[in-house]
Amino acid sequence: MERIISPSMLSADFGNLERDTRMIDRSSAEWVHIDVMDGVFVPNISFGFPVMKPIRQATGKFLDVHLMIVEPMKYAGRFAEAGADLVTIHYEAVDDAAGALRQIRSYGIRSGISVKPATPVSVLEGLLEFADLVLIMSVEPGFGGQSFIEGSLEKVAELRRMIDAVGTGTLIEIDGGISSENSGEVFAAGCNVLVAGSAVFGAADPEAEIVKMLRSAP
Ligand code: DX5
Ligand code: ZN
């Protein structure tokens, strides 16, 4: 199965955003993860469009935008215009998830849906045909640097069985507490895309940490 690393810019040095984005651009990471928080859906505020712009200008890589905001469909189109290749909304933030995912695809980009740690993956049944990606949160959304919640791997394995049964090819991404210490078992459980913030930007050699995650065995 393909392995992709999506470094989270939330842990980058915002005083040196262009430098850090170019470093990821040179690395073996294929995606760049952008965490947007509104202080309502999660108890933290990160950044929005003005910060997406310099990131988009400094890399041609796949921009993976994770919206941790209420009423995400008010803004999903603007994130597509700002250069997002994929917009992920939270299941808990919308009333009509299928409609929201369809609308994201109508912008000509890929659609993603995320579930918080307490939301079971069974809610995604019936939605997989509209989703290019499911993002399993392995920490409570809101902050980088938290510890991986162990039960998350069972959710990944269950979701892997659901996706393989319907044959939609939906990618599984995981976000929170990922490093080269656990990446091998996380890939082995059926994930395709690993988000990593503090493990990448906190490493003495971020590019080497990315390679280590890509090559890790369970
Ligand atoms: C948390 C964000 C994550 C965060 C991950 O709400 O969605 O993407 O940046 O950070 P680490 O990898 O440090 O757990
Ligand atoms: Zn995220």
PDB file of N, CA, C and O in Angstrom, residues 139-172:
ATOM      1  N   VAL A 139      -5.626  12.094  18.456  1.00  0.00           N
ATOM      2  CA  VAL A 139      -5.595  12.939  19.665  1.00  0.00           C
ATOM      3  C   VAL A 139      -6.859  13.794  19.586  1.00  0.00           C
ATOM      4  O   VAL A 139      -7.483  13.874  18.540  1.00  0.00           O
ATOM      5  N   GLU A 140      -7.202  14.475  20.675  1.00  0.00           N
ATOM      6  CA  GLU A 140      -8.308  15.443  20.600  1.00  0.00           C
ATOM      7  C   GLU A 140      -7.823  16.607  19.744  1.00  0.00           C
ATOM      8  O   GLU A 140      -6.752  17.166  20.018  1.00  0.00           O
ATOM      9  N   PRO A 141      -8.570  16.978  18.697  1.00  0.00           N
ATOM     10  CA  PRO A 141      -8.089  18.056  17.842  1.00  0.00           C
ATOM     11  C   PRO A 141      -7.926  19.370  18.609  1.00  0.00           C
ATOM     12  O   PRO A 141      -8.666  19.636  19.544  1.00  0.00           O
ATOM     13  N   GLY A 142      -6.937  20.150  18.212  1.00  0.00           N
ATOM     14  CA  GLY A 142      -6.729  21.461  18.824  1.00  0.00           C
ATOM     15  C   GLY A 142      -5.272  21.818  19.042  1.00  0.00           C
ATOM     16  O   GLY A 142      -4.913  22.984  18.942  1.00  0.00           O
ATOM     17  N   PHE A 143      -4.449  20.836  19.339  1.00  0.00           N
ATOM     18  CA  PHE A 143      -3.059  21.137  19.680  1.00  0.00           C
ATOM     19  C   PHE A 143      -2.104  20.078  19.141  1.00  0.00           C
ATOM     20  O   PHE A 143      -2.450  18.894  19.117  1.00  0.00           O
ATOM     21  N   GLY A 144      -0.908  20.524  18.748  1.00  0.00           N
ATOM     22  CA  GLY A 144       0.156  19.590  18.404  1.00  0.00           C
ATOM     23  C   GLY A 144       0.810  19.079  19.677  1.00  0.00           C
ATOM     24  O   GLY A 144       0.528  19.580  20.769  1.00  0.00           O
ATOM     25  N   GLY A 145       1.652  18.064  19.531  1.00  0.00           N
ATOM     26  CA  GLY A 145       2.470  17.604  20.650  1.00  0.00           C
ATOM     27  C   GLY A 145       1.782  16.744  21.692  1.00  0.00           C
ATOM     28  O   GLY A 145       2.329  16.532  22.767  1.00  0.00           O
ATOM     29  N   GLN A 146       0.584  16.231  21.399  1.00  0.00           N
ATOM     30  CA  GLN A 146      -0.111  15.361  22.365  1.00  0.00           C
ATOM     31  C   GLN A 146       0.262  13.891  22.115  1.00  0.00           C
ATOM     32  O   GLN A 146       0.788  13.532  21.064  1.00  0.00           O
ATOM     33  N   SER A 147      -0.082  13.030  23.094  1.00  0.00           N
ATOM     34  CA  SER A 147       0.244  11.603  22.957  1.00  0.00           C
ATOM     35  C   SER A 147      -0.832  10.859  22.173  1.00  0.00           C
ATOM     36  O   SER A 147      -2.025  11.112  22.346  1.00  0.00           O
ATOM     37  N   PHE A 148      -0.389   9.927  21.364  1.00  0.00           N
ATOM     38  CA  PHE A 148      -1.245   9.070  20.541  1.00  0.00           C
ATOM     39  C   PHE A 148      -2.226   8.278  21.417  1.00  0.00           C
ATOM     40  O   PHE A 148      -1.816   7.665  22.403  1.00  0.00           O
ATOM     41  N   ILE A 149      -3.507   8.311  21.057  1.00  0.00           N
ATOM     42  CA  ILE A 149      -4.519   7.542  21.797  1.00  0.00           C
ATOM     43  C   ILE A 149      -4.527   6.117  21.235  1.00  0.00           C
ATOM     44  O   ILE A 149      -4.817   5.904  20.051  1.00  0.00           O
ATOM     45  N   GLU A 150      -4.193   5.149  22.068  1.00  0.00           N
ATOM     46  CA  GLU A 150      -3.949   3.792  21.575  1.00  0.00           C
ATOM     47  C   GLU A 150      -5.123   3.146  20.832  1.00  0.00           C
ATOM     48  O   GLU A 150      -4.936   2.481  19.844  1.00  0.00           O
ATOM     49  N   GLY A 151      -6.355   3.359  21.286  1.00  0.00           N
ATOM     50  CA  GLY A 151      -7.516   2.737  20.629  1.00  0.00           C
ATOM     51  C   GLY A 151      -7.679   3.145  19.163  1.00  0.00           C
ATOM     52  O   GLY A 151      -8.474   2.555  18.432  1.00  0.00           O
ATOM     53  N   SER A 152      -6.907   4.136  18.728  1.00  0.00           N
ATOM     54  CA  SER A 152      -7.043   4.650  17.359  1.00  0.00           C
ATOM     55  C   SER A 152      -6.731   3.585  16.311  1.00  0.00           C
ATOM     56  O   SER A 152      -7.307   3.592  15.222  1.00  0.00           O
ATOM     57  N   LEU A 153      -5.812   2.683  16.634  1.00  0.00           N
ATOM     58  CA  LEU A 153      -5.439   1.671  15.634  1.00  0.00           C
ATOM     59  C   LEU A 153      -6.568   0.700  15.356  1.00  0.00           C
ATOM     60  O   LEU A 153      -6.715   0.200  14.244  1.00  0.00           O
ATOM     61  N   GLU A 154      -7.403   0.431  16.374  1.00  0.00           N
ATOM     62  CA  GLU A 154      -8.561  -0.447  16.137  1.00  0.00           C
ATOM     63  C   GLU A 154      -9.537   0.233  15.191  1.00  0.00           C
ATOM     64  O   GLU A 154     -10.155  -0.413  14.343  1.00  0.00           O
ATOM     65  N   LYS A 155      -9.689   1.560  15.336  1.00  0.00           N
ATOM     66  CA  LYS A 155     -10.570   2.305  14.419  1.00  0.00           C
ATOM     67  C   LYS A 155     -10.026   2.236  12.990  1.00  0.00           C
ATOM     68  O   LYS A 155     -10.784   2.053  12.035  1.00  0.00           O
ATOM     69  N   VAL A 156      -8.718   2.345  12.863  1.00  0.00           N
ATOM     70  CA  VAL A 156      -8.108   2.272  11.524  1.00  0.00           C
ATOM     71  C   VAL A 156      -8.380   0.899  10.903  1.00  0.00           C
ATOM     72  O   VAL A 156      -8.789   0.801   9.739  1.00  0.00           O
ATOM     73  N   ALA A 157      -8.175  -0.146  11.686  1.00  0.00           N
ATOM     74  CA  ALA A 157      -8.359  -1.502  11.156  1.00  0.00           C
ATOM     75  C   ALA A 157      -9.823  -1.729  10.745  1.00  0.00           C
ATOM     76  O   ALA A 157     -10.105  -2.322   9.694  1.00  0.00           O
ATOM     77  N   GLU A 158     -10.757  -1.232  11.548  1.00  0.00           N
ATOM     78  CA  GLU A 158     -12.180  -1.384  11.225  1.00  0.00           C
ATOM     79  C   GLU A 158     -12.524  -0.608   9.942  1.00  0.00           C
ATOM     80  O   GLU A 158     -13.228  -1.117   9.055  1.00  0.00           O
ATOM     81  N   LEU A 159     -11.988   0.600   9.850  1.00  0.00           N
ATOM     82  CA  LEU A 159     -12.234   1.425   8.659  1.00  0.00           C
ATOM     83  C   LEU A 159     -11.609   0.781   7.425  1.00  0.00           C
ATOM     84  O   LEU A 159     -12.196   0.801   6.335  1.00  0.00           O
ATOM     85  N   ARG A 160     -10.435   0.196   7.562  1.00  0.00           N
ATOM     86  CA  ARG A 160      -9.775  -0.489   6.440  1.00  0.00           C
ATOM     87  C   ARG A 160     -10.683  -1.610   5.916  1.00  0.00           C
ATOM     88  O   ARG A 160     -10.878  -1.750   4.717  1.00  0.00           O
ATOM     89  N   ARG A 161     -11.298  -2.364   6.837  1.00  0.00           N
ATOM     90  CA  ARG A 161     -12.212  -3.445   6.409  1.00  0.00           C
ATOM     91  C   ARG A 161     -13.426  -2.859   5.692  1.00  0.00           C
ATOM     92  O   ARG A 161     -13.864  -3.372   4.663  1.00  0.00           O
ATOM     93  N   MET A 162     -13.975  -1.757   6.228  1.00  0.00           N
ATOM     94  CA  MET A 162     -15.155  -1.131   5.599  1.00  0.00           C
ATOM     95  C   MET A 162     -14.834  -0.651   4.181  1.00  0.00           C
ATOM     96  O   MET A 162     -15.603  -0.874   3.241  1.00  0.00           O
ATOM     97  N   ILE A 163     -13.687   0.014   4.021  1.00  0.00           N
ATOM     98  CA  ILE A 163     -13.318   0.571   2.704  1.00  0.00           C
ATOM     99  C   ILE A 163     -13.055  -0.563   1.714  1.00  0.00           C
ATOM    100  O   ILE A 163     -13.515  -0.516   0.567  1.00  0.00           O
ATOM    101  N   ASP A 164     -12.339  -1.590   2.167  1.00  0.00           N
ATOM    102  CA  ASP A 164     -12.050  -2.702   1.252  1.00  0.00           C
ATOM    103  C   ASP A 164     -13.343  -3.418   0.855  1.00  0.00           C
ATOM    104  O   ASP A 164     -13.463  -3.892  -0.269  1.00  0.00           O
ATOM    105  N   ALA A 165     -14.321  -3.467   1.757  1.00  0.00           N
ATOM    106  CA  ALA A 165     -15.592  -4.141   1.442  1.00  0.00           C
ATOM    107  C   ALA A 165     -16.384  -3.380   0.381  1.00  0.00           C
ATOM    108  O   ALA A 165     -16.996  -3.992  -0.491  1.00  0.00           O
ATOM    109  N   VAL A 166     -16.358  -2.050   0.436  1.00  0.00           N
ATOM    110  CA  VAL A 166     -17.126  -1.282  -0.567  1.00  0.00           C
ATOM    111  C   VAL A 166     -16.288  -0.949  -1.806  1.00  0.00           C
ATOM    112  O   VAL A 166     -16.842  -0.623  -2.858  1.00  0.00           O
ATOM    113  N   GLY A 167     -14.964  -1.052  -1.692  1.00  0.00           N
ATOM    114  CA  GLY A 167     -14.087  -0.866  -2.859  1.00  0.00           C
ATOM    115  C   GLY A 167     -14.018   0.551  -3.397  1.00  0.00           C
ATOM    116  O   GLY A 167     -13.806   0.749  -4.593  1.00  0.00           O
ATOM    117  N   THR A 168     -14.153   1.550  -2.512  1.00  0.00           N
ATOM    118  CA  THR A 168     -14.117   2.951  -2.984  1.00  0.00           C
ATOM    119  C   THR A 168     -12.693   3.485  -3.129  1.00  0.00           C
ATOM    120  O   THR A 168     -12.502   4.543  -3.722  1.00  0.00           O
ATOM    121  N   GLY A 169     -11.713   2.788  -2.559  1.00  0.00           N
ATOM    122  CA  GLY A 169     -10.329   3.264  -2.644  1.00  0.00           C
ATOM    123  C   GLY A 169     -10.061   4.501  -1.795  1.00  0.00           C
ATOM    124  O   GLY A 169      -9.028   5.156  -1.961  1.00  0.00           O
ATOM    125  N   THR A 170     -10.971   4.826  -0.899  1.00  0.00           N
ATOM    126  CA  THR A 170     -10.812   5.977   0.011  1.00  0.00           C
ATOM    127  C   THR A 170      -9.510   5.817   0.816  1.00  0.00           C
ATOM    128  O   THR A 170      -9.257   4.743   1.369  1.00  0.00           O
ATOM    129  N   LEU A 171      -8.701   6.881   0.869  1.00  0.00           N
ATOM    130  CA  LEU A 171      -7.452   6.818   1.627  1.00  0.00           C
ATOM    131  C   LEU A 171      -7.735   6.994   3.119  1.00  0.00           C
ATOM    132  O   LEU A 171      -8.673   7.702   3.500  1.00  0.00           O
ATOM    133  N   ILE A 172      -6.907   6.370   3.946  1.00  0.00           N
ATOM    134  CA  ILE A 172      -7.015   6.563   5.405  1.00  0.00           C
ATOM    135  C   ILE A 172      -5.809   7.377   5.870  1.00  0.00           C
ATOM    136  O   ILE A 172      -4.660   7.014   5.632  1.00  0.00           O
TER     137      ILE A 172
END
